[in-house]
PDB file of C-alpha atoms and ligand atoms in Angstrom:
ATOM      1  CA  MET A 224      90.312 101.695 114.109  1.00  0.00           C
ATOM      2  CA  THR A 225      90.964  99.628 111.058  1.00  0.00           C
ATOM      3  CA  ASN A 226      93.638  96.985 110.484  1.00  0.00           C
ATOM      4  CA  LYS A 227      94.170  96.534 114.209  1.00  0.00           C
ATOM      5  CA  ILE A 228      93.290  93.686 116.482  1.00  0.00           C
ATOM      6  CA  ILE A 229      91.950  94.821 119.844  1.00  0.00           C
ATOM      7  CA  LYS A 230      93.014  92.366 122.527  1.00  0.00           C
ATOM      8  CA  THR A 231      90.858  92.173 125.626  1.00  0.00           C
ATOM      9  CA  LEU A 232      90.237  89.914 128.600  1.00  0.00           C
ATOM     10  CA  ILE A 233      86.665  89.500 129.762  1.00  0.00           C
ATOM     11  CA  LEU A 234      84.601  87.562 132.321  1.00  0.00           C
ATOM     12  CA  ASP A 235      87.174  87.837 135.117  1.00  0.00           C
ATOM     13  CA  LYS A 236      90.106  86.975 132.875  1.00  0.00           C
ATOM     14  CA  SER A 237      88.549  83.673 131.879  1.00  0.00           C
ATOM     15  CA  ILE A 238      88.043  84.565 128.205  1.00  0.00           C
ATOM     16  CA  ARG A 239      90.474  86.054 125.721  1.00  0.00           C
ATOM     17  CA  LEU A 240      88.458  88.216 123.365  1.00  0.00           C
ATOM     18  CA  TYR A 241      89.958  89.722 120.205  1.00  0.00           C
ATOM     19  CA  PHE A 242      88.110  91.690 117.568  1.00  0.00           C
ATOM     20  CA  THR A 243      88.989  93.651 114.500  1.00  0.00           C
ATOM     21  CA  ASP A 244      87.820  95.742 111.616  1.00  0.00           C
ATOM     22  CA  ASN A 245      90.200  94.365 108.992  1.00  0.00           C
ATOM     23  CA  THR A 246      88.390  95.888 106.003  1.00  0.00           C
ATOM     24  CA  LYS A 247      91.362  97.706 104.497  1.00  0.00           C
ATOM     25  CA  MET A 248      93.731  94.757 104.668  1.00  0.00           C
ATOM     26  CA  LEU A 249      91.129  92.441 103.204  1.00  0.00           C
ATOM     27  CA  GLN A 250      90.244  94.816 100.386  1.00  0.00           C
ATOM     28  CA  GLU A 251      93.889  94.783  99.336  1.00  0.00           C
ATOM     29  CA  ILE A 252      94.187  90.996  99.499  1.00  0.00           C
ATOM     30  CA  MET A 253      90.885  90.349  97.726  1.00  0.00           C
ATOM     31  CA  GLU A 254      91.737  92.810  94.959  1.00  0.00           C
ATOM     32  CA  LEU A 255      94.960  90.898  94.309  1.00  0.00           C
ATOM     33  CA  SER A 256      93.207  87.516  94.477  1.00  0.00           C
ATOM     34  CA  LYS A 257      91.499  88.140  91.113  1.00  0.00           C
ATOM     35  CA  ILE A 258      88.607  85.882  92.187  1.00  0.00           C
ATOM     36  CA  LYS A 259      85.449  86.382  90.097  1.00  0.00           C
ATOM     37  CA  ASP A 260      83.126  83.858  91.700  1.00  0.00           C
ATOM     38  CA  LYS A 261      81.187  85.517  94.522  1.00  0.00           C
ATOM     39  CA  THR A 262      81.042  82.517  96.852  1.00  0.00           C
ATOM     40  CA  CYS A 263      84.720  81.740  96.358  1.00  0.00           C
ATOM     41  CA  TYR A 264      85.516  85.408  97.042  1.00  0.00           C
ATOM     42  CA  LEU A 265      83.506  85.310 100.268  1.00  0.00           C
ATOM     43  CA  ALA A 266      85.147  82.052 101.361  1.00  0.00           C
ATOM     44  CA  LEU A 267      88.680  83.357 100.901  1.00  0.00           C
ATOM     45  CA  ALA A 268      87.811  86.642 102.593  1.00  0.00           C
ATOM     46  CA  LYS A 269      86.518  84.752 105.641  1.00  0.00           C
ATOM     47  CA  ALA A 270      89.542  82.453 105.765  1.00  0.00           C
ATOM     48  CA  VAL A 271      91.921  85.430 105.611  1.00  0.00           C
ATOM     49  CA  SER A 272      89.920  87.305 108.232  1.00  0.00           C
ATOM     50  CA  ILE A 273      90.200  84.305 110.588  1.00  0.00           C
ATOM     51  CA  MET A 274      93.945  84.159 109.964  1.00  0.00           C
ATOM     52  CA  SER A 275      94.357  87.823 110.791  1.00  0.00           C
ATOM     53  CA  LEU A 276      92.768  87.187 114.177  1.00  0.00           C
ATOM     54  CA  LEU A 277      95.066  84.209 114.790  1.00  0.00           C
ATOM     55  CA  SER A 278      98.155  86.368 114.213  1.00  0.00           C
ATOM     56  CA  VAL A 279      97.856  87.722 117.752  1.00  0.00           C
ATOM     57  CA  THR A 280      97.961  84.230 119.217  1.00  0.00           C
ATOM     58  CA  LEU A 281     101.547  83.834 117.914  1.00  0.00           C
ATOM     59  CA  LYS A 282     104.861  84.780 119.551  1.00  0.00           C
ATOM     60  CA  ASP A 283     108.359  85.653 118.329  1.00  0.00           C
ATOM     61  CA  ASN A 284     108.829  84.375 114.777  1.00  0.00           C
ATOM     62  CA  GLN A 285     106.042  81.822 114.904  1.00  0.00           C
ATOM     63  CA  ARG A 286     103.903  81.379 111.825  1.00  0.00           C
ATOM     64  CA  ILE A 287     100.571  79.756 111.146  1.00  0.00           C
ATOM     65  CA  SER A 288      99.335  78.690 107.755  1.00  0.00           C
ATOM     66  CA  ALA A 289      96.138  77.025 106.685  1.00  0.00           C
ATOM     67  CA  VAL A 290      95.335  75.014 103.598  1.00  0.00           C
ATOM     68  CA  ILE A 291      91.650  74.458 102.942  1.00  0.00           C
ATOM     69  CA  THR A 292      91.006  71.618 100.541  1.00  0.00           C
ATOM     70  CA  LEU A 293      87.464  71.724  99.189  1.00  0.00           C
ATOM     71  CA  THR A 294      85.358  68.647  98.569  1.00  0.00           C
ATOM     72  CA  ASP A 295      86.678  68.676  95.023  1.00  0.00           C
ATOM     73  CA  LYS A 296      90.300  67.985  96.012  1.00  0.00           C
ATOM     74  CA  ASN A 297      91.682  69.978  93.091  1.00  0.00           C
ATOM     75  CA  TYR A 298      90.482  73.179  94.701  1.00  0.00           C
ATOM     76  CA  LYS A 299      92.507  74.733  97.491  1.00  0.00           C
ATOM     77  CA  MET A 300      92.592  77.991  99.425  1.00  0.00           C
ATOM     78  CA  TYR A 301      95.623  79.195 101.358  1.00  0.00           C
ATOM     79  CA  ALA A 302      96.012  81.734 104.134  1.00  0.00           C
ATOM     80  CA  ASP A 303      98.922  82.439 106.424  1.00  0.00           C
ATOM     81  CA  THR A 304     100.119  84.856 109.042  1.00  0.00           C
ATOM     82  CA  ASP A 305     102.926  85.509 111.494  1.00  0.00           C
ATOM     83  CA  ALA A 306     103.425  87.117 114.914  1.00  0.00           C
ATOM     84  CA  GLU A 307     104.090  90.480 113.236  1.00  0.00           C
ATOM     85  CA  GLY A 308     100.571  90.511 111.834  1.00  0.00           C
ATOM     86  CA  ASN A 309     101.588  89.976 108.214  1.00  0.00           C
ATOM     87  CA  VAL A 310      98.695  88.260 106.476  1.00  0.00           C
ATOM     88  CA  ARG A 311      98.269  86.682 103.038  1.00  0.00           C
ATOM     89  CA  GLY A 312      95.637  84.628 101.303  1.00  0.00           C
ATOM     90  CA  TYR A 313      95.063  83.195  97.852  1.00  0.00           C
ATOM     91  CA  VAL A 314      93.457  80.307  96.004  1.00  0.00           C
ATOM     92  CA  ASN A 315      95.169  77.860  93.690  1.00  0.00           C
ATOM     93  CA  GLN A 316      95.028  78.276  89.929  1.00  0.00           C
ATOM     94  CA  ALA A 317      92.540  75.406  89.532  1.00  0.00           C
ATOM     95  CA  LEU A 318      90.044  77.147  91.786  1.00  0.00           C
ATOM     96  CA  LEU A 319      90.678  80.527  90.219  1.00  0.00           C
ATOM     97  CA  LYS A 320      89.897  79.065  86.814  1.00  0.00           C
ATOM     98  CA  ALA A 321      87.048  76.845  87.978  1.00  0.00           C
ATOM     99  CA  PRO A 322      83.742  77.409  86.208  1.00  0.00           C
ATOM    100  CA  GLN A 323      81.788  80.064  88.095  1.00  0.00           C
ATOM    101  CA  GLN A 324      78.817  78.917  90.089  1.00  0.00           C
ATOM    102  CA  LYS A 325      75.863  79.253  87.749  1.00  0.00           C
ATOM    103  CA  ASN A 326      73.531  79.898  90.579  1.00  0.00           C
ATOM    104  CA  SER A 327      74.405  83.282  92.077  1.00  0.00           C
ATOM    105  CA  ASN A 328      72.672  82.211  95.289  1.00  0.00           C
ATOM    106  CA  SER A 329      75.011  79.281  95.823  1.00  0.00           C
ATOM    107  CA  THR A 330      75.922  79.129  99.453  1.00  0.00           C
ATOM    108  CA  LEU A 331      79.209  78.868 101.304  1.00  0.00           C
ATOM    109  CA  GLN A 332      78.006  75.471 102.454  1.00  0.00           C
ATOM    110  CA  ASP A 333      77.679  74.218  98.853  1.00  0.00           C
ATOM    111  CA  PHE A 334      81.008  75.745  97.922  1.00  0.00           C
ATOM    112  CA  ILE A 335      82.865  73.969 100.752  1.00  0.00           C
ATOM    113  CA  GLY A 336      80.970  70.739 100.403  1.00  0.00           C
ATOM    114  CA  THR A 337      80.720  67.814 102.819  1.00  0.00           C
ATOM    115  CA  LYS A 338      84.234  66.406 102.399  1.00  0.00           C
ATOM    116  CA  ALA A 339      86.453  69.463 102.791  1.00  0.00           C
ATOM    117  CA  SER A 340      89.370  69.679 105.227  1.00  0.00           C
ATOM    118  CA  ILE A 341      91.585  72.201 107.002  1.00  0.00           C
ATOM    119  CA  ARG A 342      95.270  71.543 107.408  1.00  0.00           C
ATOM    120  CA  ILE A 343      97.122  73.879 109.744  1.00  0.00           C
ATOM    121  CA  MET A 344     100.846  74.250 110.205  1.00  0.00           C
ATOM    122  CA  LYS A 345     101.905  76.189 113.243  1.00  0.00           C
ATOM    123  CA  GLY A 346     105.280  76.904 114.734  1.00  0.00           C
ATOM    124  CA  PHE A 347     108.713  77.970 113.596  1.00  0.00           C
ATOM    125  CA  GLU A 348     110.464  77.560 110.280  1.00  0.00           C
ATOM    126  CA  THR A 349     112.406  74.548 111.490  1.00  0.00           C
ATOM    127  CA  ASN A 350     109.966  73.088 113.979  1.00  0.00           C
ATOM    128  CA  HIS A 351     106.274  73.085 113.376  1.00  0.00           C
ATOM    129  CA  PHE A 352     103.188  71.129 114.187  1.00  0.00           C
ATOM    130  CA  THR A 353     100.714  70.040 111.545  1.00  0.00           C
ATOM    131  CA  GLY A 354      97.114  69.126 112.245  1.00  0.00           C
ATOM    132  CA  ILE A 355      94.253  68.280 109.969  1.00  0.00           C
ATOM    133  CA  THR A 356      90.513  68.139 110.572  1.00  0.00           C
ATOM    134  CA  ASP A 357      87.441  67.889 108.412  1.00  0.00           C
ATOM    135  CA  MET A 358      84.961  70.750 108.124  1.00  0.00           C
ATOM    136  CA  PRO A 359      81.671  69.494 109.569  1.00  0.00           C
ATOM    137  CA  TYR A 360      80.063  72.967 109.708  1.00  0.00           C
ATOM    138  CA  GLN A 361      80.913  74.018 106.152  1.00  0.00           C
ATOM    139  CA  ASN A 362      81.057  77.678 107.146  1.00  0.00           C
ATOM    140  CA  LEU A 363      84.769  78.244 108.018  1.00  0.00           C
ATOM    141  CA  ASP A 364      84.192  80.065 111.348  1.00  0.00           C
ATOM    142  CA  ASP A 365      82.931  77.021 113.213  1.00  0.00           C
ATOM    143  CA  ASP A 366      85.243  74.734 111.246  1.00  0.00           C
ATOM    144  CA  PHE A 367      88.322  76.608 112.443  1.00  0.00           C
ATOM    145  CA  ALA A 368      86.944  76.576 115.983  1.00  0.00           C
ATOM    146  CA  TYR A 369      86.382  72.839 115.549  1.00  0.00           C
ATOM    147  CA  TYR A 370      90.017  72.468 114.460  1.00  0.00           C
ATOM    148  CA  PHE A 371      91.262  74.137 117.679  1.00  0.00           C
ATOM    149  CA  LYS A 372      88.993  71.980 119.783  1.00  0.00           C
ATOM    150  CA  GLN A 373      90.183  68.776 118.082  1.00  0.00           C
ATOM    151  CA  SER A 374      93.895  69.537 117.684  1.00  0.00           C
ATOM    152  CA  GLU A 375      94.714  71.812 120.568  1.00  0.00           C
ATOM    153  CA  GLN A 376      91.878  71.021 122.983  1.00  0.00           C
ATOM    154  CA  THR A 377      91.025  74.702 123.277  1.00  0.00           C
ATOM    155  CA  ASP A 378      87.461  75.993 123.247  1.00  0.00           C
ATOM    156  CA  THR A 379      87.297  78.749 120.700  1.00  0.00           C
ATOM    157  CA  MET A 380      84.592  80.913 119.178  1.00  0.00           C
ATOM    158  CA  ILE A 381      85.196  82.555 115.821  1.00  0.00           C
ATOM    159  CA  GLN A 382      82.861  84.906 113.993  1.00  0.00           C
ATOM    160  CA  THR A 383      83.669  86.688 110.790  1.00  0.00           C
ATOM    161  CA  LYS A 384      81.341  89.045 108.959  1.00  0.00           C
ATOM    162  CA  VAL A 385      82.143  89.983 105.413  1.00  0.00           C
ATOM    163  CA  LYS A 386      79.858  92.379 103.577  1.00  0.00           C
ATOM    164  CA  LEU A 387      79.955  92.812  99.818  1.00  0.00           C
ATOM    165  CA  ASP A 388      78.428  95.665  97.876  1.00  0.00           C
ATOM    166  CA  SER A 389      76.187  95.340  94.820  1.00  0.00           C
ATOM    167  CA  VAL A 390      79.135  94.616  92.545  1.00  0.00           C
ATOM    168  CA  SER A 391      80.563  92.044  94.955  1.00  0.00           C
ATOM    169  CA  TYR A 392      83.323  94.310  96.160  1.00  0.00           C
ATOM    170  CA  LEU A 393      84.259  93.913  99.805  1.00  0.00           C
ATOM    171  CA  PHE A 394      83.180  96.987 101.704  1.00  0.00           C
ATOM    172  CA  LYS A 395      83.185  95.869 105.334  1.00  0.00           C
ATOM    173  CA  SER A 396      84.788  93.096 107.327  1.00  0.00           C
ATOM    174  CA  TYR A 397      84.766  92.347 111.035  1.00  0.00           C
ATOM    175  CA  GLY A 398      86.193  89.454 112.947  1.00  0.00           C
ATOM    176  CA  ILE A 399      85.767  88.201 116.506  1.00  0.00           C
ATOM    177  CA  TYR A 400      87.815  85.565 118.260  1.00  0.00           C
ATOM    178  CA  ALA A 401      87.206  84.305 121.785  1.00  0.00           C
ATOM    179  CA  GLN A 402      89.140  81.588 123.589  1.00  0.00           C
ATOM    180  CA  ALA A 403      88.255  80.000 126.919  1.00  0.00           C
ATOM    181  CA  LEU A 404      91.061  80.019 129.435  1.00  0.00           C
ATOM    182  CA  PRO A 405      91.351  77.695 132.426  1.00  0.00           C
ATOM    183  CA  GLY A 406      88.576  78.582 134.849  1.00  0.00           C
ATOM    184  CA  ALA A 407      86.114  79.671 132.182  1.00  0.00           C
ATOM    185  CA  GLU A 408      82.576  78.700 132.992  1.00  0.00           C
ATOM    186  CA  GLU A 409      80.724  76.186 130.894  1.00  0.00           C
ATOM    187  CA  GLY A 410      78.807  77.993 128.180  1.00  0.00           C
ATOM    188  CA  ALA A 411      80.772  81.255 128.539  1.00  0.00           C
ATOM    189  CA  LEU A 412      81.733  81.255 124.865  1.00  0.00           C
ATOM    190  CA  ASP A 413      78.090  80.784 123.859  1.00  0.00           C
ATOM    191  CA  LEU A 414      77.200  83.794 125.972  1.00  0.00           C
ATOM    192  CA  VAL A 415      79.841  85.875 124.174  1.00  0.00           C
ATOM    193  CA  ARG A 416      78.629  84.652 120.788  1.00  0.00           C
ATOM    194  CA  GLU A 417      74.973  85.413 121.540  1.00  0.00           C
ATOM    195  CA  GLN A 418      75.758  88.861 122.882  1.00  0.00           C
ATOM    196  CA  PHE A 419      77.855  89.820 119.889  1.00  0.00           C
ATOM    197  CA  GLU A 420      75.238  88.517 117.490  1.00  0.00           C
ATOM    198  CA  ALA A 421      72.194  90.013 119.202  1.00  0.00           C
ATOM    199  CA  GLU A 422      73.646  93.511 119.343  1.00  0.00           C
ATOM    200  CA  ASN A 423      76.003  93.447 116.399  1.00  0.00           C
ATOM    201  CA  LEU A 424      78.529  94.426 119.021  1.00  0.00           C
ATOM    202  CA  ALA A 425      81.781  94.435 117.015  1.00  0.00           C
ATOM    203  CA  PRO A 426      81.109  97.606 114.934  1.00  0.00           C
ATOM    204  CA  LEU A 427      79.852  99.350 118.043  1.00  0.00           C
ATOM    205  CA  LEU A 428      82.974  98.541 120.051  1.00  0.00           C
ATOM    206  CA  LEU A 429      85.249  99.385 117.140  1.00  0.00           C
ATOM    207  CA  SER A 430      83.817 102.883 117.014  1.00  0.00           C
ATOM    208  CA  MET A 431      84.930 103.533 120.611  1.00  0.00           C
ATOM    209  CA  ASN A 432      88.161 104.401 122.375  1.00  0.00           C
ATOM    210  CA  ASP A 433      89.651 102.015 124.962  1.00  0.00           C
ATOM    211  CA  ALA A 434      87.777 103.542 127.876  1.00  0.00           C
ATOM    212  CA  GLY A 435      84.526 103.266 125.935  1.00  0.00           C
ATOM    213  CA  ILE A 436      85.242  99.662 124.950  1.00  0.00           C
ATOM    214  CA  GLU A 437      85.963  98.707 128.578  1.00  0.00           C
ATOM    215  CA  LYS A 438      82.791 100.376 129.748  1.00  0.00           C
ATOM    216  CA  ALA A 439      80.672  98.716 127.071  1.00  0.00           C
ATOM    217  CA  LEU A 440      82.208  95.306 127.744  1.00  0.00           C
ATOM    218  CA  ASN A 441      81.790  95.697 131.497  1.00  0.00           C
ATOM    219  CA  GLN A 442      78.097  96.355 131.023  1.00  0.00           C
ATOM    220  CA  ARG A 443      77.770  92.955 129.383  1.00  0.00           C
ATOM    221  CA  PHE A 444      80.537  90.778 130.785  1.00  0.00           C
ATOM    222  CA  ASN A 445      82.263  90.895 134.151  1.00  0.00           C
ATOM    223  CA  SER A 446      85.541  92.619 134.828  1.00  0.00           C
ATOM    224  CA  CYS A 447      86.920  93.413 131.352  1.00  0.00           C
ATOM    225  CA  LYS A 448      90.162  94.956 130.278  1.00  0.00           C
ATOM    226  CA  VAL A 449      91.639  96.201 126.995  1.00  0.00           C
ATOM    227  CA  LEU A 450      95.193  94.851 126.791  1.00  0.00           C
ATOM    228  CA  GLU A 451      96.592  96.244 123.564  1.00  0.00           C
ATOM    229  CA  HIS A 452      96.065  97.001 119.900  1.00  0.00           C
ATOM    230  CA  LYS A 453      98.086  94.988 117.417  1.00  0.00           C
ATOM    231  CA  PRO A 454      98.443  96.032 113.788  1.00  0.00           C
ATOM    232  CA  ILE A 455      97.779  93.643 110.938  1.00  0.00           C
ATOM    233  CA  GLN A 456      98.663  94.179 107.315  1.00  0.00           C
ATOM    234  CA  PHE A 457      98.901  92.453 104.016  1.00  0.00           C
ATOM    235  CA  ALA A 458     102.466  91.375 103.289  1.00  0.00           C
ATOM    236  CA  CYS A 459     103.847  88.768 100.938  1.00  0.00           C
ATOM    237  CA  HIS A 460     107.098  87.036 101.858  1.00  0.00           C
ATOM    238  CA  CYS A 461     108.057  86.242  98.310  1.00  0.00           C
ATOM    239  CA  SER A 462     111.623  86.845  97.183  1.00  0.00           C
ATOM    240  CA  LYS A 463     113.574  86.486  93.993  1.00  0.00           C
ATOM    241  CA  GLU A 464     115.211  83.328  95.368  1.00  0.00           C
ATOM    242  CA  MET A 465     111.816  81.605  95.426  1.00  0.00           C
ATOM    243  CA  PHE A 466     111.529  82.057  91.675  1.00  0.00           C
ATOM    244  CA  TYR A 467     114.794  80.317  90.879  1.00  0.00           C
ATOM    245  CA  GLY A 468     112.786  77.128  91.137  1.00  0.00           C
ATOM    246  CA  PHE A 469     110.726  78.204  88.159  1.00  0.00           C
ATOM    247  CA  LEU A 470     113.872  78.811  86.135  1.00  0.00           C
ATOM    248  CA  TYR A 471     115.157  75.374  87.082  1.00  0.00           C
ATOM    249  CA  SER A 472     111.948  73.931  85.685  1.00  0.00           C
ATOM    250  CA  LEU A 473     112.773  75.308  82.222  1.00  0.00           C
ATOM    251  CA  SER A 474     114.797  73.153  79.852  1.00  0.00           C
ATOM    252  CA  ILE A 475     118.464  73.867  79.175  1.00  0.00           C
ATOM    253  CA  ASP A 476     117.453  74.565  75.609  1.00  0.00           C
ATOM    254  CA  GLU A 477     114.974  77.260  76.604  1.00  0.00           C
ATOM    255  CA  LEU A 478     117.479  78.909  78.920  1.00  0.00           C
ATOM    256  CA  GLN A 479     120.195  78.789  76.208  1.00  0.00           C
ATOM    257  CA  LYS A 480     117.851  80.486  73.739  1.00  0.00           C
ATOM    258  CA  THR A 481     117.090  83.417  76.042  1.00  0.00           C
ATOM    259  CA  ILE A 482     120.807  83.977  76.607  1.00  0.00           C
ATOM    260  CA  GLU A 483     121.501  83.908  72.870  1.00  0.00           C
ATOM    261  CA  ALA A 484     118.689  86.403  72.273  1.00  0.00           C
ATOM    262  CA  ASN A 485     120.037  88.480  75.177  1.00  0.00           C
ATOM    263  CA  THR A 486     116.571  88.700  76.717  1.00  0.00           C
ATOM    264  CA  SER A 487     115.626  88.486  80.378  1.00  0.00           C
ATOM    265  CA  ILE A 488     112.959  86.279  81.936  1.00  0.00           C
ATOM    266  CA  ASP A 489     110.159  87.980  83.798  1.00  0.00           C
ATOM    267  CA  THR A 490     108.407  86.169  86.606  1.00  0.00           C
ATOM    268  CA  LYS A 491     105.534  87.410  88.680  1.00  0.00           C
ATOM    269  CA  CYS A 492     104.274  86.472  92.127  1.00  0.00           C
ATOM    270  CA  HIS A 493     100.578  85.709  91.687  1.00  0.00           C
ATOM    271  CA  ILE A 494      99.887  86.539  95.339  1.00  0.00           C
ATOM    272  CA  CYS A 495     101.206  90.105  95.499  1.00  0.00           C
ATOM    273  CA  GLY A 496     101.836  90.873  91.860  1.00  0.00           C
ATOM    274  CA  ARG A 497     105.521  91.707  92.394  1.00  0.00           C
ATOM    275  CA  ASN A 498     107.772  91.188  89.354  1.00  0.00           C
ATOM    276  CA  TYR A 499     111.143  89.446  89.418  1.00  0.00           C
ATOM    277  CA  VAL A 500     113.385  89.837  86.401  1.00  0.00           C
ATOM    278  CA  PHE A 501     116.206  87.431  85.642  1.00  0.00           C
ATOM    279  CA  LEU A 502     118.918  88.967  83.459  1.00  0.00           C
ATOM    280  CA  PRO A 503     120.809  86.926  80.855  1.00  0.00           C
ATOM    281  CA  SER A 504     123.860  86.919  83.168  1.00  0.00           C
ATOM    282  CA  GLU A 505     121.764  85.357  85.951  1.00  0.00           C
ATOM    283  CA  ILE A 506     120.303  82.816  83.582  1.00  0.00           C
ATOM    284  CA  GLN A 507     123.861  81.935  82.593  1.00  0.00           C
ATOM    285  CA  THR A 508     124.658  81.205  86.236  1.00  0.00           C
ATOM    286  CA  ILE A 509     121.692  78.856  86.436  1.00  0.00           C
ATOM    287  CA  LEU A 510     122.815  77.055  83.292  1.00  0.00           C
ATOM    288  CA  GLN A 511     126.266  76.551  84.757  1.00  0.00           C
ATOM    289  CA  THR A 512     124.856  74.798  87.822  1.00  0.00           C
ATOM    290  CA  ARG A 513     122.809  72.340  85.772  1.00  0.00           C
TER     291      ARG A 513
HETATM  292 ZN1  LIG B 733     104.564  87.910  96.503  1.00  0.00          ZN
END
C-alpha cells in the first residue's frame, strides 16, 4: 500500500488520522533533488513527507506550499502539494551548493538552527492565505504542528519517519497526521502519538487491508473507521511558459546571436529535470516583444 494516504476517523470521530507509506514517491523526489548532504537530504524528505499528508486536507483546486528558511537565511527548502495529491519538493541552489556538514553526525536540529521559519501559503491561485511561524522544535514534524496551532488554531500531531540505507539512499518512509476535531478530549493527540511510537504502528497498519486496519485501530482507540485511500504522486507543474522568464532575462544581444547562429536555447527544470527547447523562431518572437 505505497503512495496512498489512508484516511481514518478514530476515537468516536473526534480525531482525523491519516497515515501513509510514501516511500516510492519520496525516492523519486529525493533522487531528483541531487542533495549530497545527509542531514539536508533527511530534512527535505521529512518536509515533503509532511506535505504529502497535507494534500488530503485540501479540496477542489486548493494548493498548499511551504517555504522553510533556515537560520542562515540564504538557505531555503520548498515543498508543495494540491488536492489531487501531486507533491514536489526541492532546495534552493544556495543550499544545494552549501559546503557539506563536516560532521556526519550533525543533527536535524543543528541543520535547522534556532532562527528558522516556515511560511505556508494555502488556498486557490487567486485567493490564498499566508502564514509564517518560527520553528521552536527544530525537527519539522512538531514545527509544522506548531504552525497549525498558531495560524489555524487546530491541534495537530505530525510524525514522519525516514530511513536511509548505508549509502544514504532513502529506503523507507512513513508519515502520520492526526488532527483534533471539535469534541476531542484533552490529551487525545498525545495518546495517539504514544501508541504509534510505542508499537511502531504505522508499518503494521500499512501491511493490512481495511478490515484489518479497522480491527487493529479499534483495539487501541474507540470506534474507528477507514474512510478512503487517496493516491499521492510526484508531479511537477512546470511548463514551457514558465521558462520564457529566463529568456527575457537574457540580453537582446545574446538572443540576436543565437538567432544568427540558428541555434536553439535549451532550458531545464531543476525540480523534475524536464527540458524545454526554444527554437530560433520562438526566440525571434521574444525579441520582437522587447
Ligand atoms: Zn519541472
